[in-house]
C-alpha cells in the first residue's frame, strides 16, 4: 500500500506496478492532490487499486484492506501526517513493513530508534547531492559505510588505481554509459566516475578541497573592501560625492596655480582643504581667476561635508536593513542563486553552505521551510517571484556562477531558467522538473545544463525498501540513480551453482564484493569464476531493474 499526494506517489506506484513481482498494490491519495501529478487511473489497467481518503487513520486503513498487507509506504509531503499514519497503521496490522518519508532527519532518526522495523527515508536528502554536484560541475562527495569500510564516489583521476572498486559511468562523445564493462587499465579515462574505497583519508577529500578552492573562500582583502564599499554607497549619493570631490580637487589645483605664491605639495593640500572647509578669508589682492577658484572651492566644501555625512549614514542604514531583512547588501559575484526553499532546496542550501559556496536564495513565501535555515547561516534571501526578471537581477544573476531552480512549480522553474539564460547565455542552469521525459527534452531543447526529476531519483530507493531489498545507498548519475545493495543467494535459485560472472550485466548490474555463507569476511576482489552457493551475499551496484532482476534470480 502506498499513500501520498505529490509526484512521489505516482512515480513510486509506477515503479511497483512495473515490477515483475505479482504485487497487489493499493494507492491512497487525498481527494485533492497536486495538479501536476499524472492521472493515477492510468495505473488501474496494471491492477493497481485506487482509493481516496483525506485523513490517514485506522478507519481509512481498514477500509482500504491494510490488514494482511506486507508493506506500507507513507510518502505524504508532511512529516507529522506520515508519523501519525504510521502509528495508526500499527494498530491495524502489527506485522507490517513500514517505509516512511520524512524531511526532518532528526525526527526520522528518533523514529528509527523507537521503531527499528520502520525504514525512514528522506527524498530531499537523497536528491540534494545530485543538484549540488550539477551546480558546481563536480561529483558530489557522496559516501557510505559498509563492512567497516568507507566507500565514496569520485573521478578516476582523483583516486589511486588500487582504491578503485568499480566503474560507475563513462562519457563518450557526450553520451553517458552507466555501469559499463570495466575498461582496460590503459583505456580508462581520468574523468570516469568510479566507486572507490577511502584508505587513510576522509572520503571525497580531493573533491571537497577542489570545490572549496573554486568557491573562492580565500579572497583578496581589497576585493572584499571594494565589494563592501559598493554595497554601502547609494548609487546617486555616490555619484554626488564623486562629482563634489572632483570639483574640489580641480578648484584647489587652479587656486594653487594662480595664487601668485609657490607652494610645495603639503602646502597645496593644506590650502585646498582649509579653504574647502570654510577657513579662508577674503583676498582682494588675488587675481580674478584665483578668486573664482577660491569661491568655487568654498561652495564645494560646503556641499562636501553634508554629502560625506549622508553617505556614511546611508551606508549604515542600508547595511542594517540588509542584515535585518536577509537580502543582499550589494552586488555579488561568483555565487550560486538558489530558487525554492522547500524540502529539496533547503537541503541543497545547507550542503552548498557547508562546502563554503556563497549562496543567494529566492522564494515567493517569506515563511518557506528553508528561510530560517538561511537566516541562521547568514545567507541572504530575496522574497519574490523568480520567474520575474527583476527578481533575478536583484540576486545578481549576471555575475553568479550557477542558477539552481528547485521550487515545486514547474512553470516558474522553467520561466526562471529561460529569463536567466536571456540575461546571460553562458550561465550554468540546473533545473528541477517533475516529469523525467519532459526534463530530458527541456535539457536538449534549451541547452539547460541539467534538468532532473526528484521523484525519479528517489522512487527506486523507496521501492527497494518496500520490497525488502537490502539497499545501502543511492548514487545519482545524471538523470539515473545507481543503487548499492546486497543480494542473498537462496537454495535452488537460478544463481545457486552459477559462476559469479553471471551477476555482471553491462548497464544493469556490477559486482562490487561478495561474502560466502561460510565466511564472516567480505572479499572485495572476488574471482568472477567463483561458483555461488546458497547463503552467499553479493554486494552490487545496479540500476533499479537490474537489482529487481537479481533479486528474482536469487529466490528459490
Coordinates of C-alpha atoms in Angstrom, one line a residue:
X1 CA 0.0 0.0 0.0
X2 CA 1.3 3.5 -1.0
X3 CA -0.1 6.7 0.5
X4 CA 0.9 10.2 -0.9
X5 CA -0.3 13.4 -2.5
X6 CA 2.5 14.6 -4.8
X7 CA 4.9 13.5 -7.6
X8 CA 6.5 10.8 -5.5
X9 CA 3.3 8.8 -5.0
X10 CA 2.9 8.5 -8.8
X11 CA 6.5 7.6 -9.5
X12 CA 6.7 5.0 -6.7
X13 CA 3.4 3.4 -7.8
X14 CA 4.6 3.2 -11.3
X15 CA 7.9 1.6 -10.2
X16 CA 6.0 -1.0 -8.2
X17 CA 3.4 -1.6 -11.0
X18 CA 6.3 -2.3 -13.4
X19 CA 7.8 -4.8 -11.1
X20 CA 7.8 -8.4 -12.2
X21 CA 6.6 -9.5 -8.8
X22 CA 2.9 -10.3 -8.5
X23 CA 2.1 -7.4 -6.2
X24 CA -1.3 -6.4 -5.1
X25 CA -0.9 -2.7 -4.9
X26 CA -3.3 -0.2 -3.4
X27 CA -2.7 3.6 -3.7
X28 CA -4.4 6.0 -1.3
X29 CA -4.5 9.8 -2.1
X30 CA -6.4 12.7 -0.7
X31 CA -9.3 14.0 -2.8
X32 CA -7.2 17.0 -3.8
X33 CA -3.6 16.4 -4.9
X34 CA -1.1 18.5 -6.7
X35 CA -2.3 19.3 -10.2
X36 CA 1.0 18.3 -11.8
X37 CA 0.6 14.7 -10.7
X38 CA -0.5 12.5 -13.6
X39 CA -3.8 10.7 -13.5
X40 CA -3.3 7.7 -11.3
X41 CA -6.2 6.0 -13.1
X42 CA -3.7 5.2 -15.8
X43 CA -2.3 2.6 -13.4
X44 CA -5.6 0.8 -12.9
X45 CA -5.0 -1.2 -16.1
X46 CA -2.0 -2.7 -14.4
X47 CA -4.0 -4.0 -11.5
X48 CA -3.5 -1.0 -9.1
X49 CA -6.4 -0.3 -6.8
X50 CA -7.1 3.4 -6.2
X51 CA -8.7 4.8 -3.0
X52 CA -9.2 8.3 -1.7
X53 CA -9.0 9.4 2.0
X54 CA -8.3 12.9 3.3
X55 CA -7.2 11.5 6.7
X56 CA -5.0 8.5 7.1
X57 CA -6.3 6.9 10.3
X58 CA -7.3 3.5 11.4
X59 CA -10.7 3.6 9.7
X60 CA -9.2 4.6 6.3
X61 CA -6.6 1.8 6.6
X62 CA -9.2 -0.8 7.5
X63 CA -11.5 0.2 4.6
X64 CA -8.5 0.1 2.2
X65 CA -7.7 -3.5 3.3
X66 CA -4.4 -2.9 5.2
X67 CA -5.0 -5.9 7.4
X68 CA -2.9 -8.7 6.0
X69 CA -0.7 -6.4 3.9
X70 CA 3.1 -6.9 3.9
X71 CA 4.3 -3.3 3.4
X72 CA 3.1 0.3 3.6
X73 CA 4.8 3.4 2.1
X74 CA 3.8 6.7 3.6
X75 CA 5.1 9.4 1.3
X76 CA 2.8 12.3 2.1
X77 CA 4.7 15.7 2.0
X78 CA 4.1 16.3 5.7
X79 CA 6.3 14.6 8.4
X80 CA 3.6 14.8 11.1
X81 CA 0.9 13.3 8.8
X82 CA 3.3 10.4 7.9
X83 CA 4.2 9.8 11.6
X84 CA 0.5 9.8 12.7
X85 CA -0.4 7.4 9.8
X86 CA 2.5 5.1 10.8
X87 CA 1.2 4.9 14.3
X88 CA -2.3 4.2 13.2
X89 CA -1.2 1.5 10.7
X90 CA 0.4 -0.4 13.6
X91 CA -3.0 -0.7 15.2
X92 CA -4.4 -2.3 12.1
X93 CA -1.6 -4.6 11.1
X94 CA 1.2 -5.2 13.6
X95 CA 3.4 -7.3 11.3
X96 CA 3.9 -4.7 8.7
X97 CA 7.0 -3.3 6.9
X98 CA 6.6 0.5 7.0
X99 CA 8.6 2.9 4.8
X100 CA 8.2 6.5 6.0
X101 CA 9.1 9.6 4.1
X102 CA 10.5 12.4 6.4
X103 CA 12.2 15.7 5.8
X104 CA 13.3 16.3 9.4
X105 CA 16.2 13.9 9.7
X106 CA 16.5 14.4 13.4
X107 CA 12.9 13.3 13.9
X108 CA 13.5 10.5 11.4
X109 CA 16.4 9.2 13.4
X110 CA 14.3 9.2 16.6
X111 CA 11.5 7.3 14.9
X112 CA 14.0 4.7 13.7
X113 CA 15.4 4.2 17.2
X114 CA 11.9 3.8 18.7
X115 CA 10.6 1.6 15.9
X116 CA 13.6 -0.4 14.5
X117 CA 11.4 -2.2 11.9
X118 CA 10.5 1.2 10.3
X119 CA 12.5 2.4 7.3
X120 CA 12.8 6.2 7.4
X121 CA 13.9 7.8 4.1
X122 CA 14.3 11.5 3.1
X123 CA 13.8 12.1 -0.6
X124 CA 15.2 15.7 -0.2
X125 CA 18.4 14.3 1.4
X126 CA 18.8 11.8 -1.4
X127 CA 18.2 14.2 -4.3
X128 CA 20.0 17.3 -3.0
X129 CA 23.6 16.0 -3.7
X130 CA 22.7 15.5 -7.3
X131 CA 21.6 19.1 -7.7
X132 CA 24.6 20.4 -5.7
X133 CA 27.0 18.4 -7.9
X134 CA 25.4 19.7 -11.1
X135 CA 25.6 23.3 -9.9
X136 CA 29.3 23.0 -9.1
X137 CA 30.1 21.0 -12.2
X138 CA 31.6 18.3 -9.9
X139 CA 31.0 15.0 -8.3
X140 CA 29.1 15.4 -5.1
X141 CA 31.2 14.0 -2.1
X142 CA 28.8 11.0 -1.7
X143 CA 30.0 8.3 0.7
X144 CA 28.6 5.5 2.8
X145 CA 29.9 2.7 5.1
X146 CA 29.7 -1.0 4.5
X147 CA 31.5 -3.9 6.3
X148 CA 33.7 -1.5 8.3
X149 CA 34.8 0.3 5.1
X150 CA 34.0 3.7 3.7
X151 CA 33.2 3.8 0.0
X152 CA 32.8 7.1 -1.9
X153 CA 32.2 8.4 -5.4
X154 CA 34.9 10.3 -7.3
X155 CA 36.5 10.8 -10.7
X156 CA 39.1 8.1 -11.5
X157 CA 41.8 10.8 -11.8
X158 CA 41.2 11.8 -8.1
X159 CA 42.0 8.4 -6.6
X160 CA 44.7 5.8 -6.7
X161 CA 44.1 2.9 -9.0
X162 CA 44.4 0.4 -6.1
X163 CA 41.5 2.1 -4.3
X164 CA 39.0 1.8 -7.3
X165 CA 36.4 -0.9 -6.8
X166 CA 34.3 -0.5 -9.9
X167 CA 33.4 1.9 -12.7
X168 CA 30.0 3.5 -12.3
X169 CA 29.8 5.6 -15.5
X170 CA 31.8 6.7 -18.5
X171 CA 31.2 9.5 -21.0
X172 CA 32.0 9.3 -24.7
X173 CA 31.1 12.0 -27.2
X174 CA 28.6 13.5 -24.8
X175 CA 26.9 10.1 -24.1
X176 CA 26.9 8.8 -20.6
X177 CA 27.1 5.0 -20.2
X178 CA 26.0 3.8 -16.7
X179 CA 27.6 0.6 -15.3
X180 CA 29.7 -0.2 -18.4
X181 CA 32.0 -3.1 -18.9
X182 CA 35.1 -2.5 -16.9
X183 CA 37.7 -0.7 -19.1
X184 CA 41.2 -2.0 -19.6
X185 CA 43.7 -0.2 -17.3
X186 CA 45.3 1.6 -20.3
X187 CA 42.0 2.7 -21.8
X188 CA 40.5 4.1 -18.6
X189 CA 39.8 7.9 -18.6
X190 CA 40.6 10.2 -15.7
X191 CA 37.1 11.6 -15.7
X192 CA 35.3 8.2 -15.4
X193 CA 33.0 8.1 -12.4
X194 CA 34.1 5.3 -10.0
X195 CA 33.3 3.8 -6.7
X196 CA 36.4 3.8 -4.5
X197 CA 37.5 2.8 -1.0
X198 CA 38.7 5.5 1.3
X199 CA 42.0 4.4 2.8
X200 CA 43.7 6.6 5.3
X201 CA 41.9 9.9 4.4
X202 CA 38.4 11.3 4.6
X203 CA 36.1 10.2 1.7
X204 CA 35.8 12.8 -1.0
X205 CA 38.8 14.8 0.4
X206 CA 40.2 15.7 -3.0
X207 CA 36.7 16.6 -4.4
X208 CA 35.9 18.7 -1.4
X209 CA 39.2 20.6 -1.5
X210 CA 38.7 21.4 -5.1
X211 CA 35.1 22.6 -4.5
X212 CA 36.3 24.9 -1.7
X213 CA 39.1 26.3 -3.7
X214 CA 36.8 27.0 -6.6
X215 CA 34.2 28.5 -4.3
X216 CA 36.7 31.3 -3.6
X217 CA 36.8 31.1 0.2
X218 CA 40.2 32.9 0.2
X219 CA 39.7 36.2 -1.5
X220 CA 41.9 39.2 -1.7
X221 CA 41.1 41.7 1.0
X222 CA 41.0 44.6 -1.4
X223 CA 38.2 42.8 -3.3
X224 CA 36.2 42.4 -0.2
X225 CA 36.7 46.0 0.7
X226 CA 35.6 47.2 -2.7
X227 CA 32.5 45.0 -2.5
X228 CA 31.7 46.4 0.9
X229 CA 32.2 50.0 -0.3
X230 CA 29.9 49.4 -3.3
X231 CA 27.3 47.9 -1.0
X232 CA 27.4 50.8 1.4
X233 CA 27.0 53.6 -1.1
X234 CA 23.7 54.5 -2.7
X235 CA 24.3 55.0 -6.4
X236 CA 23.0 58.5 -6.7
X237 CA 24.6 59.6 -3.4
X238 CA 27.9 58.1 -4.5
X239 CA 27.8 60.0 -7.8
X240 CA 27.2 63.3 -6.0
X241 CA 30.1 62.6 -3.6
X242 CA 32.4 61.8 -6.6
X243 CA 31.4 64.9 -8.5
X244 CA 31.9 67.1 -5.5
X245 CA 35.4 65.6 -4.8
X246 CA 36.4 66.1 -8.4
X247 CA 35.3 69.7 -8.3
X248 CA 37.2 70.3 -5.0
X249 CA 40.4 68.9 -6.4
X250 CA 40.2 70.9 -9.7
X251 CA 39.3 74.1 -7.9
X252 CA 42.2 73.5 -5.4
X253 CA 44.6 72.9 -8.3
X254 CA 43.5 76.1 -10.0
X255 CA 43.7 78.1 -6.8
X256 CA 47.3 77.0 -6.0
X257 CA 48.4 77.5 -9.6
X258 CA 47.0 81.1 -9.9
X259 CA 47.6 82.2 -6.3
X260 CA 50.8 84.0 -7.1
X261 CA 52.6 82.1 -4.4
X262 CA 54.6 79.0 -4.9
X263 CA 53.6 76.1 -2.6
X264 CA 55.0 72.6 -2.1
X265 CA 52.8 69.5 -2.1
X266 CA 51.8 69.7 1.5
X267 CA 51.1 73.4 1.4
X268 CA 48.9 72.9 -1.7
X269 CA 46.9 70.2 0.1
X270 CA 46.7 72.4 3.3
X271 CA 45.4 75.5 1.4
X272 CA 42.9 73.4 -0.5
X273 CA 41.4 71.6 2.5
X274 CA 41.3 74.7 4.7
X275 CA 39.5 76.7 2.0
X276 CA 37.1 73.8 1.4
X277 CA 36.0 73.7 5.0
X278 CA 35.4 77.5 5.0
X279 CA 38.5 78.6 6.8
X280 CA 39.6 81.1 4.1
X281 CA 39.4 84.9 4.3
X282 CA 38.5 87.4 1.6
X283 CA 41.7 88.0 -0.5
X284 CA 41.1 91.2 -2.5
X285 CA 44.6 91.3 -3.8
X286 CA 44.3 88.0 -5.6
X287 CA 43.7 87.9 -9.4
X288 CA 40.2 87.1 -10.7
X289 CA 41.0 83.5 -11.6
X290 CA 42.3 82.7 -8.1
X291 CA 39.3 84.4 -6.5
X292 CA 36.9 82.4 -8.7
X293 CA 38.6 79.2 -7.8
X294 CA 38.5 80.1 -4.1
X295 CA 34.8 80.8 -4.4
X296 CA 34.1 77.5 -6.2
X297 CA 36.2 75.6 -3.7
X298 CA 34.4 77.2 -0.7
X299 CA 31.0 76.3 -2.2
X300 CA 32.1 72.7 -3.0
X301 CA 33.4 72.4 0.5
X302 CA 30.1 73.4 2.0
X303 CA 28.4 70.7 -0.1
X304 CA 31.1 68.0 0.5
X305 CA 30.8 67.8 4.3
X306 CA 27.0 67.1 4.3
X307 CA 27.4 64.6 1.4
X308 CA 30.0 62.6 3.3
X309 CA 27.8 62.6 6.4
X310 CA 24.9 61.4 4.3
X311 CA 26.9 58.7 2.6
X312 CA 28.1 57.3 6.0
X313 CA 24.5 57.4 7.4
X314 CA 23.0 55.9 4.3
X315 CA 25.6 53.1 4.2
X316 CA 24.9 52.2 7.9
X317 CA 21.2 52.2 7.3
X318 CA 21.4 50.1 4.2
X319 CA 23.7 47.6 5.9
X320 CA 21.3 47.3 8.9
X321 CA 18.3 46.9 6.7
X322 CA 20.0 44.2 4.6
X323 CA 21.0 42.3 7.8
X324 CA 17.5 42.5 9.3
X325 CA 15.7 41.5 6.1
X326 CA 18.3 38.9 4.9
X327 CA 18.6 40.4 1.5
X328 CA 21.9 41.1 -0.4
X329 CA 23.5 44.3 0.7
X330 CA 25.0 44.9 -2.7
X331 CA 26.2 43.3 -5.9
X332 CA 27.7 39.8 -5.7
X333 CA 29.8 37.7 -8.0
X334 CA 30.8 34.0 -8.2
X335 CA 27.9 32.9 -6.1
X336 CA 25.0 30.5 -6.7
X337 CA 21.5 31.7 -7.0
X338 CA 19.1 29.1 -5.4
X339 CA 15.4 29.3 -6.2
X340 CA 13.0 27.5 -3.9
X341 CA 13.4 26.8 -0.2
X342 CA 11.2 23.8 0.2
X343 CA 12.5 20.4 1.3
X344 CA 15.0 19.8 -1.5
X345 CA 16.0 23.5 -1.7
X346 CA 16.8 23.6 2.0
X347 CA 18.9 20.5 1.9
X348 CA 20.8 21.9 -1.2
X349 CA 21.3 25.2 0.6
X350 CA 22.8 23.5 3.6
X351 CA 25.2 21.5 1.5
X352 CA 26.4 24.4 -0.5
X353 CA 27.0 26.4 2.6
X354 CA 28.9 23.5 4.2
X355 CA 31.1 23.5 1.1
X356 CA 31.9 27.2 1.5
X357 CA 30.0 28.4 -1.5
X358 CA 28.2 31.7 -1.3
X359 CA 24.5 31.5 -2.0
X360 CA 21.6 33.9 -2.6
X361 CA 18.2 32.3 -2.1
X362 CA 14.9 33.3 -3.7
X363 CA 11.4 32.1 -2.6
X364 CA 7.9 33.6 -3.0
X365 CA 7.0 32.7 0.5
X366 CA 8.6 34.6 3.4
X367 CA 7.7 31.6 5.7
X368 CA 9.1 28.9 3.5
X369 CA 10.7 25.9 5.2
X370 CA 14.3 27.0 4.5
X371 CA 14.1 30.7 5.2
X372 CA 15.0 30.3 8.9
X373 CA 17.8 27.9 8.0
X374 CA 19.2 30.5 5.6
X375 CA 19.0 33.3 8.1
X376 CA 20.7 31.2 10.7
X377 CA 23.6 30.8 8.3
X378 CA 23.7 34.5 7.2
X379 CA 22.5 33.6 3.7
X380 CA 20.6 36.4 2.0
X381 CA 17.0 35.6 1.0
X382 CA 15.0 37.5 -1.6
X383 CA 11.3 37.2 -1.2
X384 CA 9.9 37.4 -4.7
X385 CA 8.8 35.6 -7.9
X386 CA 11.8 34.0 -9.6
X387 CA 10.0 34.0 -12.9
X388 CA 10.3 37.8 -13.0
X389 CA 13.5 39.2 -14.4
X390 CA 13.8 42.0 -11.8
X391 CA 13.9 39.4 -9.0
X392 CA 16.8 37.6 -10.7
X393 CA 18.6 40.9 -11.3
X394 CA 18.3 41.6 -7.6
X395 CA 20.1 38.4 -6.9
X396 CA 23.0 39.5 -9.2
X397 CA 22.2 36.8 -11.8
X398 CA 24.6 38.3 -14.3
X399 CA 27.6 37.7 -12.2
X400 CA 26.7 34.4 -10.5
X401 CA 28.4 31.0 -11.2
X402 CA 25.2 29.0 -11.5
X403 CA 21.4 29.1 -11.1
X404 CA 19.8 26.2 -9.3
X405 CA 15.9 26.2 -9.6
X406 CA 14.3 23.8 -7.1
X407 CA 10.8 25.1 -6.4
X408 CA 7.9 22.7 -6.8
X409 CA 6.3 24.8 -9.5
X410 CA 7.4 23.6 -13.0
X411 CA 6.2 26.7 -15.0
X412 CA 8.0 29.1 -12.5
X413 CA 11.1 26.9 -12.7
X414 CA 11.2 26.9 -16.5
X415 CA 10.5 30.7 -16.7
X416 CA 13.3 31.5 -14.2
X417 CA 15.7 29.3 -16.2
X418 CA 14.8 31.0 -19.5
X419 CA 14.9 34.5 -18.1
X420 CA 18.4 33.8 -16.6
X421 CA 19.6 32.4 -20.0
X422 CA 18.3 35.6 -21.7
X423 CA 20.4 37.7 -19.2
X424 CA 23.5 35.6 -19.6
X425 CA 23.9 32.9 -22.3
X426 CA 26.8 31.0 -20.8
X427 CA 25.2 30.7 -17.3
X428 CA 25.1 27.1 -15.8
X429 CA 21.5 26.3 -15.1
X430 CA 20.3 23.3 -13.0
X431 CA 16.6 22.8 -13.2
X432 CA 14.1 20.7 -11.3
X433 CA 11.1 19.3 -13.2
X434 CA 8.6 16.6 -12.3
X435 CA 8.4 14.6 -15.5
X436 CA 11.7 12.9 -16.4
X437 CA 10.9 12.7 -20.1
X438 CA 9.9 16.4 -20.1
X439 CA 13.1 17.3 -18.2
X440 CA 15.2 15.5 -20.8
X441 CA 13.6 17.3 -23.7
X442 CA 13.9 20.7 -22.0
X443 CA 17.6 20.0 -21.3
X444 CA 18.1 19.3 -25.0
X445 CA 15.9 22.0 -26.5
X446 CA 17.0 24.9 -24.3
X447 CA 20.6 23.8 -23.6
X448 CA 19.9 23.6 -19.9
X449 CA 23.0 22.1 -18.2
X450 CA 21.0 19.7 -16.0
X451 CA 17.3 19.0 -15.5
X452 CA 16.1 16.4 -13.1
X453 CA 13.1 14.9 -11.5
X454 CA 13.4 14.4 -7.7
X455 CA 10.7 11.7 -7.6
X456 CA 12.5 9.8 -10.4
X457 CA 15.8 9.9 -8.5
X458 CA 14.2 8.7 -5.2
X459 CA 11.5 6.3 -6.2
X460 CA 13.8 3.3 -6.8
X461 CA 15.1 3.5 -3.2
X462 CA 11.6 3.7 -1.8
X463 CA 10.5 0.8 -4.0
X464 CA 13.5 -1.3 -3.0
X465 CA 12.8 -0.6 0.7
X466 CA 9.2 -1.8 0.3
X467 CA 10.2 -5.0 -1.4
X468 CA 12.7 -5.7 1.4
X469 CA 15.8 -5.4 -0.8
X470 CA 18.8 -4.5 1.2
X471 CA 19.8 -1.2 -0.3
X472 CA 22.7 0.7 1.3
X473 CA 23.0 3.8 -0.8
X474 CA 21.6 5.6 -3.9
X475 CA 24.2 7.3 -6.2
X476 CA 22.8 10.0 -8.6
X477 CA 24.5 9.8 -12.1
X478 CA 22.9 12.3 -14.5
X479 CA 19.1 11.5 -14.5
X480 CA 19.8 8.0 -13.3
X481 CA 20.1 6.5 -9.8
X482 CA 22.5 3.7 -9.1
X483 CA 21.6 1.6 -6.1
X484 CA 24.2 -0.2 -4.0
X485 CA 22.6 -3.2 -2.4
X486 CA 23.1 -6.8 -1.2
X487 CA 21.6 -9.9 -2.9
X488 CA 21.5 -13.2 -0.9
X489 CA 21.5 -16.4 -2.9
X490 CA 18.7 -18.7 -1.9
X491 CA 18.8 -22.6 -2.2
X492 CA 17.5 -23.9 -5.5
X493 CA 17.6 -20.5 -7.1
X494 CA 18.9 -19.6 -10.6
X495 CA 22.1 -18.2 -9.1
X496 CA 22.7 -21.2 -6.8
X497 CA 25.6 -23.0 -8.6
X498 CA 26.1 -20.3 -11.2
X499 CA 29.5 -18.5 -11.6
X500 CA 29.8 -15.0 -10.1
X501 CA 30.4 -13.6 -13.6
X502 CA 26.7 -14.2 -14.5
X503 CA 25.8 -11.5 -12.0
X504 CA 27.6 -8.8 -14.0
X505 CA 25.3 -7.3 -16.8
X506 CA 26.6 -4.2 -18.6
X507 CA 24.3 -1.3 -18.0
X508 CA 22.3 -3.1 -15.3
X509 CA 24.4 -4.5 -12.5
X510 CA 28.1 -4.9 -11.5
X511 CA 29.6 -6.9 -8.6
X512 CA 31.5 -4.9 -6.0
X513 CA 32.2 -7.6 -3.4
X514 CA 30.9 -10.9 -2.1
X515 CA 30.8 -12.9 1.1
X516 CA 30.5 -16.7 1.2
X517 CA 28.0 -18.3 3.5
X518 CA 30.8 -19.9 5.4
X519 CA 32.9 -16.8 5.8
X520 CA 32.5 -13.9 8.1
X521 CA 34.6 -11.6 6.0
X522 CA 33.9 -10.0 2.6
X523 CA 36.0 -10.5 -0.5
X524 CA 36.4 -7.1 -2.2
X525 CA 38.3 -8.5 -5.2
X526 CA 36.3 -11.7 -5.9
X527 CA 37.2 -14.0 -8.7
X528 CA 34.5 -13.9 -11.4
X529 CA 34.9 -17.7 -11.9
X530 CA 33.9 -18.4 -8.3
X531 CA 30.8 -20.6 -8.1
X532 CA 27.9 -19.2 -6.0
X533 CA 26.2 -21.3 -3.3
X534 CA 23.2 -20.9 -1.1
X535 CA 23.7 -18.2 1.6
X536 CA 26.3 -16.3 -0.4
X537 CA 25.8 -12.5 -0.2
X538 CA 26.7 -10.3 -3.2
X539 CA 27.3 -6.6 -2.9
X540 CA 26.3 -5.0 -6.3
X541 CA 25.9 -1.6 -7.9
X542 CA 22.8 -1.8 -10.0
X543 CA 20.0 0.1 -11.8
X544 CA 16.6 -0.5 -10.3
X545 CA 15.5 -3.0 -12.9
X546 CA 18.9 -4.7 -12.6
X547 CA 18.6 -5.1 -8.8
X548 CA 15.0 -6.3 -9.3
X549 CA 16.1 -9.0 -11.8
X550 CA 18.9 -10.2 -9.5
X551 CA 16.5 -10.4 -6.6
X552 CA 14.2 -12.6 -8.6
X553 CA 17.1 -14.8 -9.8
X554 CA 18.3 -15.3 -6.2
X555 CA 15.0 -16.6 -5.0
X556 CA 14.4 -20.3 -4.7

